[in-house]
mmCIF file with all atom_site columns, C-alpha atoms in Angstrom:
data_model
loop_
_atom_site.group_PDB
_atom_site.id
_atom_site.type_symbol
_atom_site.label_atom_id
_atom_site.label_alt_id
_atom_site.label_comp_id
_atom_site.label_asym_id
_atom_site.label_entity_id
_atom_site.label_seq_id
_atom_site.pdbx_PDB_ins_code
_atom_site.Cartn_x
_atom_site.Cartn_y
_atom_site.Cartn_z
_atom_site.occupancy
_atom_site.B_iso_or_equiv
_atom_site.pdbx_formal_charge
_atom_site.auth_seq_id
_atom_site.auth_comp_id
_atom_site.auth_asym_id
_atom_site.auth_atom_id
_atom_site.pdbx_PDB_model_num
ATOM 1   C CA . GLU A 1 1   ? 0.000   0.000  0.000  1.00 79.00 ? 1   GLU A CA 1
ATOM 2   C CA . PRO A 1 2   ? 1.409   3.434  -0.905 1.00 84.00 ? 2   PRO A CA 1
ATOM 3   C CA . GLU A 1 3   ? 2.486   5.544  2.029  1.00 92.00 ? 3   GLU A CA 1
ATOM 4   C CA . VAL A 1 4   ? 3.854   8.965  2.842  1.00 96.00 ? 4   VAL A CA 1
ATOM 5   C CA . THR A 1 5   ? 7.508   8.891  3.815  1.00 96.00 ? 5   THR A CA 1
ATOM 6   C CA . GLN A 1 6   ? 9.484   11.498 5.753  1.00 97.00 ? 6   GLN A CA 1
ATOM 7   C CA . THR A 1 7   ? 13.172  12.089 6.365  1.00 96.00 ? 7   THR A CA 1
ATOM 8   C CA . PRO A 1 8   ? 14.936  12.391 8.675  1.00 97.00 ? 8   PRO A CA 1
ATOM 9   C CA . SER A 1 9   ? 13.081  10.641 11.457 1.00 96.00 ? 9   SER A CA 1
ATOM 10  C CA . HIS A 1 10  ? 14.880  12.802 14.034 1.00 97.00 ? 10  HIS A CA 1
ATOM 11  C CA . GLN A 1 11  ? 16.665  16.113 13.524 1.00 97.00 ? 11  GLN A CA 1
ATOM 12  C CA . VAL A 1 12  ? 18.646  17.881 16.225 1.00 98.00 ? 12  VAL A CA 1
ATOM 13  C CA . THR A 1 13  ? 19.703  21.450 15.552 1.00 97.00 ? 13  THR A CA 1
ATOM 14  C CA . GLN A 1 14  ? 21.010  24.513 17.317 1.00 97.00 ? 14  GLN A CA 1
ATOM 15  C CA . MET A 1 15  ? 18.785  27.538 17.829 1.00 97.00 ? 15  MET A CA 1
ATOM 16  C CA . GLY A 1 16  ? 19.093  29.933 14.891 1.00 97.00 ? 16  GLY A CA 1
ATOM 17  C CA . GLN A 1 17  ? 20.030  27.241 12.391 1.00 97.00 ? 17  GLN A CA 1
ATOM 18  C CA . GLU A 1 18  ? 18.051  26.426 9.260  1.00 98.00 ? 18  GLU A CA 1
ATOM 19  C CA . VAL A 1 19  ? 16.451  23.021 8.884  1.00 98.00 ? 19  VAL A CA 1
ATOM 20  C CA . ILE A 1 20  ? 14.762  21.326 5.949  1.00 97.00 ? 20  ILE A CA 1
ATOM 21  C CA . LEU A 1 21  ? 12.298  18.538 6.575  1.00 98.00 ? 21  LEU A CA 1
ATOM 22  C CA . ARG A 1 22  ? 11.594  16.282 3.646  1.00 97.00 ? 22  ARG A CA 1
ATOM 23  C CA . CYS A 1 23  ? 8.508   14.365 2.596  1.00 97.00 ? 23  CYS A CA 1
ATOM 24  C CA . VAL A 1 24  ? 7.577   12.121 -0.294 1.00 97.00 ? 24  VAL A CA 1
ATOM 25  C CA . PRO A 1 25  ? 3.772   12.211 -0.650 1.00 96.00 ? 25  PRO A CA 1
ATOM 26  C CA . ILE A 1 26  ? 1.744   9.433  -2.247 1.00 95.00 ? 26  ILE A CA 1
ATOM 27  C CA . SER A 1 27  ? 2.398   9.657  -5.973 1.00 91.00 ? 27  SER A CA 1
ATOM 28  C CA . ASN A 1 28  ? -1.027  10.454 -7.416 1.00 90.00 ? 28  ASN A CA 1
ATOM 29  C CA . HIS A 1 29  ? -2.080  12.829 -4.657 1.00 93.00 ? 29  HIS A CA 1
ATOM 30  C CA . LEU A 1 30  ? -2.687  16.489 -5.409 1.00 92.00 ? 30  LEU A CA 1
ATOM 31  C CA . TYR A 1 31  ? -2.914  18.128 -1.973 1.00 93.00 ? 31  TYR A CA 1
ATOM 32  C CA . PHE A 1 32  ? -0.023  18.318 0.467  1.00 95.00 ? 32  PHE A CA 1
ATOM 33  C CA . TYR A 1 33  ? 0.077   19.413 4.073  1.00 96.00 ? 33  TYR A CA 1
ATOM 34  C CA . TRP A 1 34  ? 2.369   20.030 6.999  1.00 98.00 ? 34  TRP A CA 1
ATOM 35  C CA . TYR A 1 35  ? 1.164   19.666 10.575 1.00 97.00 ? 35  TYR A CA 1
ATOM 36  C CA . ARG A 1 36  ? 3.057   19.762 13.824 1.00 97.00 ? 36  ARG A CA 1
ATOM 37  C CA . GLN A 1 37  ? 2.523   18.219 17.231 1.00 94.00 ? 37  GLN A CA 1
ATOM 38  C CA . ILE A 1 38  ? 4.295   19.638 20.249 1.00 93.00 ? 38  ILE A CA 1
ATOM 39  C CA . LEU A 1 39  ? 4.911   16.880 22.789 1.00 89.00 ? 39  LEU A CA 1
ATOM 40  C CA . GLY A 1 40  ? 1.705   16.070 24.654 1.00 84.00 ? 40  GLY A CA 1
ATOM 41  C CA . GLN A 1 41  ? -0.401  18.537 22.685 1.00 87.00 ? 41  GLN A CA 1
ATOM 42  C CA . LYS A 1 42  ? -2.805  18.379 19.785 1.00 90.00 ? 42  LYS A CA 1
ATOM 43  C CA . VAL A 1 43  ? -1.880  18.107 16.119 1.00 94.00 ? 43  VAL A CA 1
ATOM 44  C CA . GLU A 1 44  ? -1.838  21.609 14.584 1.00 95.00 ? 44  GLU A CA 1
ATOM 45  C CA . PHE A 1 45  ? -2.198  22.588 10.941 1.00 96.00 ? 45  PHE A CA 1
ATOM 46  C CA . LEU A 1 46  ? 0.646   24.581 9.425  1.00 97.00 ? 46  LEU A CA 1
ATOM 47  C CA . VAL A 1 47  ? 0.125   24.820 5.684  1.00 96.00 ? 47  VAL A CA 1
ATOM 48  C CA . SER A 1 48  ? -1.560  23.259 2.693  1.00 94.00 ? 48  SER A CA 1
ATOM 49  C CA . PHE A 1 49  ? -0.173  23.194 -0.836 1.00 94.00 ? 49  PHE A CA 1
ATOM 50  C CA . TYR A 1 50  ? -2.000  22.620 -4.088 1.00 92.00 ? 50  TYR A CA 1
ATOM 51  C CA . ASN A 1 51  ? -1.169  23.243 -7.713 1.00 89.00 ? 51  ASN A CA 1
ATOM 52  C CA . ASN A 1 52  ? 2.365   24.374 -6.819 1.00 90.00 ? 52  ASN A CA 1
ATOM 53  C CA . GLU A 1 53  ? 1.323   27.073 -4.433 1.00 92.00 ? 53  GLU A CA 1
ATOM 54  C CA . ILE A 1 54  ? 0.256   27.557 -0.830 1.00 94.00 ? 54  ILE A CA 1
ATOM 55  C CA . SER A 1 55  ? -3.518  27.258 -0.634 1.00 92.00 ? 55  SER A CA 1
ATOM 56  C CA . GLU A 1 56  ? -3.839  27.972 3.070  1.00 92.00 ? 56  GLU A CA 1
ATOM 57  C CA . LYS A 1 57  ? -1.606  28.657 6.058  1.00 94.00 ? 57  LYS A CA 1
ATOM 58  C CA . SER A 1 58  ? -2.139  29.003 9.773  1.00 94.00 ? 58  SER A CA 1
ATOM 59  C CA . GLU A 1 59  ? -1.006  31.775 12.057 1.00 93.00 ? 59  GLU A CA 1
ATOM 60  C CA . ILE A 1 60  ? 1.866   29.525 13.137 1.00 94.00 ? 60  ILE A CA 1
ATOM 61  C CA . PHE A 1 61  ? 3.259   29.523 9.595  1.00 96.00 ? 61  PHE A CA 1
ATOM 62  C CA . ASP A 1 62  ? 5.092   32.852 9.717  1.00 93.00 ? 62  ASP A CA 1
ATOM 63  C CA . ASP A 1 63  ? 7.945   34.204 7.593  1.00 94.00 ? 63  ASP A CA 1
ATOM 64  C CA . GLN A 1 64  ? 10.378  31.742 9.180  1.00 96.00 ? 64  GLN A CA 1
ATOM 65  C CA . PHE A 1 65  ? 8.610   28.888 7.416  1.00 97.00 ? 65  PHE A CA 1
ATOM 66  C CA . SER A 1 66  ? 8.493   28.032 3.743  1.00 97.00 ? 66  SER A CA 1
ATOM 67  C CA . VAL A 1 67  ? 7.409   25.061 1.669  1.00 96.00 ? 67  VAL A CA 1
ATOM 68  C CA . GLU A 1 68  ? 8.533   23.862 -1.693 1.00 94.00 ? 68  GLU A CA 1
ATOM 69  C CA . ARG A 1 69  ? 7.867   21.076 -4.118 1.00 91.00 ? 69  ARG A CA 1
ATOM 70  C CA . PRO A 1 70  ? 11.243  21.066 -5.870 1.00 85.00 ? 70  PRO A CA 1
ATOM 71  C CA . ASP A 1 71  ? 10.431  18.159 -8.175 1.00 86.00 ? 71  ASP A CA 1
ATOM 72  C CA . GLY A 1 72  ? 7.582   15.811 -8.941 1.00 77.00 ? 72  GLY A CA 1
ATOM 73  C CA . SER A 1 73  ? 7.985   13.726 -5.815 1.00 86.00 ? 73  SER A CA 1
ATOM 74  C CA . ASN A 1 74  ? 9.398   15.699 -2.882 1.00 93.00 ? 74  ASN A CA 1
ATOM 75  C CA . PHE A 1 75  ? 7.680   18.225 -0.628 1.00 96.00 ? 75  PHE A CA 1
ATOM 76  C CA . THR A 1 76  ? 9.812   20.154 1.840  1.00 97.00 ? 76  THR A CA 1
ATOM 77  C CA . LEU A 1 77  ? 9.311   22.346 4.882  1.00 98.00 ? 77  LEU A CA 1
ATOM 78  C CA . LYS A 1 78  ? 12.082  24.822 5.651  1.00 98.00 ? 78  LYS A CA 1
ATOM 79  C CA . ILE A 1 79  ? 12.477  26.647 8.936  1.00 97.00 ? 79  ILE A CA 1
ATOM 80  C CA . ARG A 1 80  ? 14.920  29.492 8.374  1.00 96.00 ? 80  ARG A CA 1
ATOM 81  C CA . SER A 1 81  ? 16.036  30.313 11.900 1.00 95.00 ? 81  SER A CA 1
ATOM 82  C CA . THR A 1 82  ? 14.880  27.750 14.405 1.00 97.00 ? 82  THR A CA 1
ATOM 83  C CA . LYS A 1 83  ? 13.642  28.681 17.863 1.00 96.00 ? 83  LYS A CA 1
ATOM 84  C CA . LEU A 1 84  ? 13.389  26.523 20.955 1.00 96.00 ? 84  LEU A CA 1
ATOM 85  C CA . GLU A 1 85  ? 9.606   26.521 20.594 1.00 95.00 ? 85  GLU A CA 1
ATOM 86  C CA . ASP A 1 86  ? 9.883   24.946 17.136 1.00 97.00 ? 86  ASP A CA 1
ATOM 87  C CA . SER A 1 87  ? 10.752  21.659 18.852 1.00 97.00 ? 87  SER A CA 1
ATOM 88  C CA . ALA A 1 88  ? 7.928   19.313 17.862 1.00 97.00 ? 88  ALA A CA 1
ATOM 89  C CA . MET A 1 89  ? 6.970   16.347 15.717 1.00 96.00 ? 89  MET A CA 1
ATOM 90  C CA . TYR A 1 90  ? 6.325   17.520 12.160 1.00 98.00 ? 90  TYR A CA 1
ATOM 91  C CA . PHE A 1 91  ? 3.939   15.467 10.047 1.00 97.00 ? 91  PHE A CA 1
ATOM 92  C CA . CYS A 1 92  ? 3.572   15.616 6.305  1.00 97.00 ? 92  CYS A CA 1
ATOM 93  C CA . ALA A 1 93  ? 0.262   14.498 4.814  1.00 96.00 ? 93  ALA A CA 1
ATOM 94  C CA . SER A 1 94  ? -1.191  14.152 1.359  1.00 95.00 ? 94  SER A CA 1
ATOM 95  C CA . SER A 1 95  ? -4.647  13.591 -0.084 1.00 94.00 ? 95  SER A CA 1
ATOM 96  C CA . PRO A 1 96  ? -5.954  12.804 -3.554 1.00 92.00 ? 96  PRO A CA 1
ATOM 97  C CA . GLY A 1 97  ? -8.569  15.552 -3.527 1.00 87.00 ? 97  GLY A CA 1
ATOM 98  C CA . GLY A 1 98  ? -10.273 18.189 -1.440 1.00 80.00 ? 98  GLY A CA 1
ATOM 99  C CA . TYR A 1 99  ? -11.305 18.422 2.167  1.00 81.00 ? 99  TYR A CA 1
ATOM 100 C CA . THR A 1 100 ? -13.473 15.287 2.351  1.00 84.00 ? 100 THR A CA 1
ATOM 101 C CA . ASP A 1 101 ? -10.733 13.087 0.947  1.00 86.00 ? 101 ASP A CA 1
ATOM 102 C CA . THR A 1 102 ? -8.619  11.153 3.421  1.00 90.00 ? 102 THR A CA 1
ATOM 103 C CA . GLN A 1 103 ? -5.400  12.816 4.446  1.00 93.00 ? 103 GLN A CA 1
ATOM 104 C CA . TYR A 1 104 ? -2.638  10.224 4.736  1.00 95.00 ? 104 TYR A CA 1
ATOM 105 C CA . PHE A 1 105 ? 0.014   11.096 7.278  1.00 95.00 ? 105 PHE A CA 1
ATOM 106 C CA . GLY A 1 106 ? 3.678   10.213 7.259  1.00 96.00 ? 106 GLY A CA 1
ATOM 107 C CA . PRO A 1 107 ? 5.493   8.859  10.344 1.00 95.00 ? 107 PRO A CA 1
ATOM 108 C CA . GLY A 1 108 ? 6.786   12.315 11.258 1.00 96.00 ? 108 GLY A CA 1
ATOM 109 C CA . THR A 1 109 ? 10.119  14.026 11.848 1.00 97.00 ? 109 THR A CA 1
ATOM 110 C CA . ARG A 1 110 ? 10.985  14.808 15.445 1.00 97.00 ? 110 ARG A CA 1
ATOM 111 C CA . LEU A 1 111 ? 12.732  18.194 15.504 1.00 98.00 ? 111 LEU A CA 1
ATOM 112 C CA . THR A 1 112 ? 14.719  19.065 18.599 1.00 98.00 ? 112 THR A CA 1
ATOM 113 C CA . VAL A 1 113 ? 16.062  22.614 18.857 1.00 97.00 ? 113 VAL A CA 1
ATOM 114 C CA . LEU A 1 114 ? 18.796  23.102 21.461 1.00 97.00 ? 114 LEU A CA 1
ATOM 115 C CA . GLN B 2 1   ? -14.498 29.406 16.888 1.00 58.00 ? 1   GLN B CA 1
ATOM 116 C CA . GLN B 2 2   ? -12.138 27.049 15.126 1.00 71.00 ? 2   GLN B CA 1
ATOM 117 C CA . GLN B 2 3   ? -11.654 24.842 18.173 1.00 89.00 ? 3   GLN B CA 1
ATOM 118 C CA . VAL B 2 4   ? -12.601 21.224 18.596 1.00 95.00 ? 4   VAL B CA 1
ATOM 119 C CA . LYS B 2 5   ? -12.863 20.082 22.207 1.00 96.00 ? 5   LYS B CA 1
ATOM 120 C CA . GLN B 2 6   ? -12.247 16.420 23.033 1.00 97.00 ? 6   GLN B CA 1
ATOM 121 C CA . SER B 2 7   ? -12.793 14.389 26.182 1.00 96.00 ? 7   SER B CA 1
ATOM 122 C CA . PRO B 2 8   ? -11.708 12.468 28.118 1.00 97.00 ? 8   PRO B CA 1
ATOM 123 C CA . GLN B 2 9   ? -7.961  13.055 27.988 1.00 96.00 ? 9   GLN B CA 1
ATOM 124 C CA . SER B 2 10  ? -7.350  9.420  28.923 1.00 97.00 ? 10  SER B CA 1
ATOM 125 C CA . LEU B 2 11  ? -9.528  6.336  29.136 1.00 97.00 ? 11  LEU B CA 1
ATOM 126 C CA . ILE B 2 12  ? -8.947  2.883  30.548 1.00 98.00 ? 12  ILE B CA 1
ATOM 127 C CA . VAL B 2 13  ? -11.293 0.090  29.483 1.00 98.00 ? 13  VAL B CA 1
ATOM 128 C CA . GLN B 2 14  ? -11.365 -3.631 30.071 1.00 98.00 ? 14  GLN B CA 1
ATOM 129 C CA . LYS B 2 15  ? -11.130 -5.980 27.123 1.00 97.00 ? 15  LYS B CA 1
ATOM 130 C CA . GLY B 2 16  ? -14.581 -6.487 25.644 1.00 97.00 ? 16  GLY B CA 1
ATOM 131 C CA . GLY B 2 17  ? -15.887 -3.198 27.008 1.00 97.00 ? 17  GLY B CA 1
ATOM 132 C CA . ILE B 2 18  ? -17.152 -0.132 25.166 1.00 98.00 ? 18  ILE B CA 1
ATOM 133 C CA . SER B 2 19  ? -14.866 2.880  24.731 1.00 98.00 ? 19  SER B CA 1
ATOM 134 C CA . ILE B 2 20  ? -16.569 6.238  24.216 1.00 98.00 ? 20  ILE B CA 1
ATOM 135 C CA . ILE B 2 21  ? -14.758 9.426  23.243 1.00 98.00 ? 21  ILE B CA 1
ATOM 136 C CA . ASN B 2 22  ? -16.586 12.711 22.822 1.00 98.00 ? 22  ASN B CA 1
ATOM 137 C CA . CYS B 2 23  ? -15.932 15.831 20.783 1.00 98.00 ? 23  CYS B CA 1
ATOM 138 C CA . ALA B 2 24  ? -17.639 19.189 20.438 1.00 97.00 ? 24  ALA B CA 1
ATOM 139 C CA . TYR B 2 25  ? -17.103 21.889 17.869 1.00 96.00 ? 25  TYR B CA 1
ATOM 140 C CA . GLU B 2 26  ? -18.074 25.524 17.526 1.00 93.00 ? 26  GLU B CA 1
ATOM 141 C CA . ASN B 2 27  ? -17.710 26.363 13.860 1.00 90.00 ? 27  ASN B CA 1
ATOM 142 C CA . THR B 2 28  ? -20.998 25.597 12.094 1.00 89.00 ? 28  THR B CA 1
ATOM 143 C CA . ALA B 2 29  ? -19.152 25.666 8.766  1.00 89.00 ? 29  ALA B CA 1
ATOM 144 C CA . PHE B 2 30  ? -17.490 22.354 9.650  1.00 91.00 ? 30  PHE B CA 1
ATOM 145 C CA . ASP B 2 31  ? -19.103 19.554 7.693  1.00 89.00 ? 31  ASP B CA 1
ATOM 146 C CA . TYR B 2 32  ? -16.582 16.737 7.673  1.00 93.00 ? 32  TYR B CA 1
ATOM 147 C CA . PHE B 2 33  ? -15.647 14.944 10.883 1.00 95.00 ? 33  PHE B CA 1
ATOM 148 C CA . PRO B 2 34  ? -12.930 12.270 10.769 1.00 95.00 ? 34  PRO B CA 1
ATOM 149 C CA . TRP B 2 35  ? -11.460 10.269 13.614 1.00 97.00 ? 35  TRP B CA 1
ATOM 150 C CA . TYR B 2 36  ? -7.774  9.442  13.523 1.00 97.00 ? 36  TYR B CA 1
ATOM 151 C CA . GLN B 2 37  ? -5.910  6.702  15.402 1.00 96.00 ? 37  GLN B CA 1
ATOM 152 C CA . GLN B 2 38  ? -2.265  7.143  16.308 1.00 94.00 ? 38  GLN B CA 1
ATOM 153 C CA . PHE B 2 39  ? 0.105   4.498  17.605 1.00 93.00 ? 39  PHE B CA 1
ATOM 154 C CA . PRO B 2 40  ? 3.404   5.483  19.285 1.00 89.00 ? 40  PRO B CA 1
ATOM 155 C CA . GLY B 2 41  ? 6.025   6.482  16.728 1.00 86.00 ? 41  GLY B CA 1
ATOM 156 C CA . LYS B 2 42  ? 3.514   6.606  13.881 1.00 88.00 ? 42  LYS B CA 1
ATOM 157 C CA . GLY B 2 43  ? 1.546   9.309  12.163 1.00 91.00 ? 43  GLY B CA 1
ATOM 158 C CA . PRO B 2 44  ? -2.219  9.597  12.629 1.00 93.00 ? 44  PRO B CA 1
ATOM 159 C CA . ALA B 2 45  ? -4.245  7.242  10.424 1.00 94.00 ? 45  ALA B CA 1
ATOM 160 C CA . LEU B 2 46  ? -7.866  7.717  9.418  1.00 94.00 ? 46  LEU B CA 1
ATOM 161 C CA . LEU B 2 47  ? -10.196 5.389  11.300 1.00 96.00 ? 47  LEU B CA 1
ATOM 162 C CA . ILE B 2 48  ? -13.671 6.510  10.271 1.00 96.00 ? 48  ILE B CA 1
ATOM 163 C CA . ALA B 2 49  ? -15.330 9.738  9.146  1.00 95.00 ? 49  ALA B CA 1
ATOM 164 C CA . ILE B 2 50  ? -18.839 11.203 8.962  1.00 94.00 ? 50  ILE B CA 1
ATOM 165 C CA . ARG B 2 51  ? -20.670 13.993 7.181  1.00 92.00 ? 51  ARG B CA 1
ATOM 166 C CA . PRO B 2 52  ? -23.541 15.771 8.998  1.00 88.00 ? 52  PRO B CA 1
ATOM 167 C CA . ASP B 2 53  ? -26.220 14.456 6.665  1.00 90.00 ? 53  ASP B CA 1
ATOM 168 C CA . VAL B 2 54  ? -26.303 11.254 8.750  1.00 91.00 ? 54  VAL B CA 1
ATOM 169 C CA . SER B 2 55  ? -26.530 10.819 12.512 1.00 93.00 ? 55  SER B CA 1
ATOM 170 C CA . GLU B 2 56  ? -24.541 7.615  12.723 1.00 96.00 ? 56  GLU B CA 1
ATOM 171 C CA . LYS B 2 57  ? -21.925 5.709  10.778 1.00 96.00 ? 57  LYS B CA 1
ATOM 172 C CA . LYS B 2 58  ? -20.686 2.250  11.626 1.00 97.00 ? 58  LYS B CA 1
ATOM 173 C CA . GLU B 2 59  ? -17.626 0.397  10.358 1.00 96.00 ? 59  GLU B CA 1
ATOM 174 C CA . GLY B 2 60  ? -17.004 -2.889 12.092 1.00 97.00 ? 60  GLY B CA 1
ATOM 175 C CA . ARG B 2 61  ? -16.545 -2.244 15.809 1.00 97.00 ? 61  ARG B CA 1
ATOM 176 C CA . PHE B 2 62  ? -16.254 1.525  15.318 1.00 97.00 ? 62  PHE B CA 1
ATOM 177 C CA . THR B 2 63  ? -19.275 3.844  15.283 1.00 97.00 ? 63  THR B CA 1
ATOM 178 C CA . ILE B 2 64  ? -19.520 7.611  15.026 1.00 96.00 ? 64  ILE B CA 1
ATOM 179 C CA . SER B 2 65  ? -22.607 9.248  16.491 1.00 96.00 ? 65  SER B CA 1
ATOM 180 C CA . PHE B 2 66  ? -23.303 12.782 15.306 1.00 95.00 ? 66  PHE B CA 1
ATOM 181 C CA . ASN B 2 67  ? -25.608 15.390 16.864 1.00 94.00 ? 67  ASN B CA 1
ATOM 182 C CA . LYS B 2 68  ? -25.749 18.398 14.574 1.00 92.00 ? 68  LYS B CA 1
ATOM 183 C CA . SER B 2 69  ? -27.962 20.556 16.803 1.00 93.00 ? 69  SER B CA 1
ATOM 184 C CA . ALA B 2 70  ? -25.652 20.050 19.785 1.00 95.00 ? 70  ALA B CA 1
ATOM 185 C CA . LYS B 2 71  ? -22.529 20.317 17.622 1.00 95.00 ? 71  LYS B CA 1
ATOM 186 C CA . GLN B 2 72  ? -21.190 17.138 19.149 1.00 96.00 ? 72  GLN B CA 1
ATOM 187 C CA . PHE B 2 73  ? -19.933 13.847 17.837 1.00 97.00 ? 73  PHE B CA 1
ATOM 188 C CA . SER B 2 74  ? -18.551 10.768 19.484 1.00 98.00 ? 74  SER B CA 1
ATOM 189 C CA . LEU B 2 75  ? -16.599 7.616  18.724 1.00 98.00 ? 75  LEU B CA 1
ATOM 190 C CA . HIS B 2 76  ? -17.776 4.317  20.146 1.00 98.00 ? 76  HIS B CA 1
ATOM 191 C CA . ILE B 2 77  ? -15.474 1.306  20.078 1.00 98.00 ? 77  ILE B CA 1
ATOM 192 C CA . MET B 2 78  ? -17.414 -1.868 20.760 1.00 98.00 ? 78  MET B CA 1
ATOM 193 C CA . ASP B 2 79  ? -15.760 -5.008 22.124 1.00 98.00 ? 79  ASP B CA 1
ATOM 194 C CA . SER B 2 80  ? -12.563 -3.037 22.808 1.00 98.00 ? 80  SER B CA 1
ATOM 195 C CA . GLN B 2 81  ? -9.345  -5.015 22.337 1.00 97.00 ? 81  GLN B CA 1
ATOM 196 C CA . PRO B 2 82  ? -5.812  -4.481 23.678 1.00 97.00 ? 82  PRO B CA 1
ATOM 197 C CA . GLY B 2 83  ? -4.744  -3.771 20.088 1.00 97.00 ? 83  GLY B CA 1
ATOM 198 C CA . ASP B 2 84  ? -7.044  -0.737 20.144 1.00 97.00 ? 84  ASP B CA 1
ATOM 199 C CA . SER B 2 85  ? -4.761  0.893  22.728 1.00 98.00 ? 85  SER B CA 1
ATOM 200 C CA . ALA B 2 86  ? -3.665  4.104  20.999 1.00 97.00 ? 86  ALA B CA 1
ATOM 201 C CA . THR B 2 87  ? -4.303  7.831  20.946 1.00 95.00 ? 87  THR B CA 1
ATOM 202 C CA . TYR B 2 88  ? -7.508  8.883  19.206 1.00 97.00 ? 88  TYR B CA 1
ATOM 203 C CA . PHE B 2 89  ? -8.046  12.309 17.709 1.00 96.00 ? 89  PHE B CA 1
ATOM 204 C CA . CYS B 2 90  ? -11.278 13.756 16.464 1.00 97.00 ? 90  CYS B CA 1
ATOM 205 C CA . ALA B 2 91  ? -10.989 16.391 13.772 1.00 96.00 ? 91  ALA B CA 1
ATOM 206 C CA . ALA B 2 92  ? -13.142 18.664 11.676 1.00 95.00 ? 92  ALA B CA 1
ATOM 207 C CA . SER B 2 93  ? -12.946 20.545 8.431  1.00 92.00 ? 93  SER B CA 1
ATOM 208 C CA . GLY B 2 94  ? -15.240 22.378 6.078  1.00 89.00 ? 94  GLY B CA 1
ATOM 209 C CA . GLU B 2 95  ? -15.253 23.713 2.570  1.00 82.00 ? 95  GLU B CA 1
ATOM 210 C CA . THR B 2 96  ? -15.005 27.315 3.761  1.00 78.00 ? 96  THR B CA 1
ATOM 211 C CA . SER B 2 97  ? -12.049 26.518 6.039  1.00 71.00 ? 97  SER B CA 1
ATOM 212 C CA . GLY B 2 98  ? -10.094 25.005 3.207  1.00 73.00 ? 98  GLY B CA 1
ATOM 213 C CA . SER B 2 99  ? -8.810  21.504 3.574  1.00 84.00 ? 99  SER B CA 1
ATOM 214 C CA . ARG B 2 100 ? -7.110  22.012 6.928  1.00 91.00 ? 100 ARG B CA 1
ATOM 215 C CA . LEU B 2 101 ? -8.015  19.569 9.655  1.00 94.00 ? 101 LEU B CA 1
ATOM 216 C CA . THR B 2 102 ? -8.690  21.066 13.078 1.00 95.00 ? 102 THR B CA 1
ATOM 217 C CA . PHE B 2 103 ? -7.852  18.419 15.646 1.00 96.00 ? 103 PHE B CA 1
ATOM 218 C CA . GLY B 2 104 ? -9.104  17.788 19.151 1.00 96.00 ? 104 GLY B CA 1
ATOM 219 C CA . GLU B 2 105 ? -6.677  17.369 22.022 1.00 95.00 ? 105 GLU B CA 1
ATOM 220 C CA . GLY B 2 106 ? -6.529  13.588 21.769 1.00 95.00 ? 106 GLY B CA 1
ATOM 221 C CA . THR B 2 107 ? -7.569  10.700 24.020 1.00 97.00 ? 107 THR B CA 1
ATOM 222 C CA . GLN B 2 108 ? -5.097  8.119  25.232 1.00 97.00 ? 108 GLN B CA 1
ATOM 223 C CA . LEU B 2 109 ? -7.017  4.818  25.252 1.00 98.00 ? 109 LEU B CA 1
ATOM 224 C CA . THR B 2 110 ? -5.705  1.832  27.175 1.00 98.00 ? 110 THR B CA 1
ATOM 225 C CA . VAL B 2 111 ? -7.530  -1.484 26.876 1.00 98.00 ? 111 VAL B CA 1
ATOM 226 C CA . ASN B 2 112 ? -6.517  -3.901 29.604 1.00 96.00 ? 112 ASN B CA 1
ATOM 227 C CA . PRO B 2 113 ? -6.484  -7.622 28.792 1.00 94.00 ? 113 PRO B CA 1
#
């Protein structure tokens, strides 16, 4: 069964450094998402991406964040200057269609900012 | 108004028992309500979902009950099994809120053998 994959599984970085989290969505899916989950808290929406552009972003997704689909398979989340509070599990998800289609989540990347 | 409230935070059930998790929402524009199951070290996975045109949806041992007037919905797990031990999240989305999922706080379910 196709699945969303994410790399790395765990990323440790120093405050102020840039990080890039990588995702390979399911191949025929059209919508791509990033969510994050701070330890012990709820899953929070960051951004959605459709037709090579951001379709929606949350208030969390400020100028420090950016997303890119550099080729036909990868979807990346970049954090330009990490803060301690960026430490969280970051999930990539993809869906074949709009909001009533199932969003399939990857296993997540645990980001630790020291 | 975008919040989804979920309770209880944790739940312990004996094998064979019924697990019930409740959620309430505020945004009347929400019209798609999925439940996700998450095992440790894994991403959330869709369990079952409902649209507000029906009051109940059943898939195997899992049932969603939906009360549109009260803006509440719940997940019932019948004949709970130890393998059901996981964290369960309710979520909501709507056409006017884009395709973002708004998640509840999660319920840690433990089913004792």
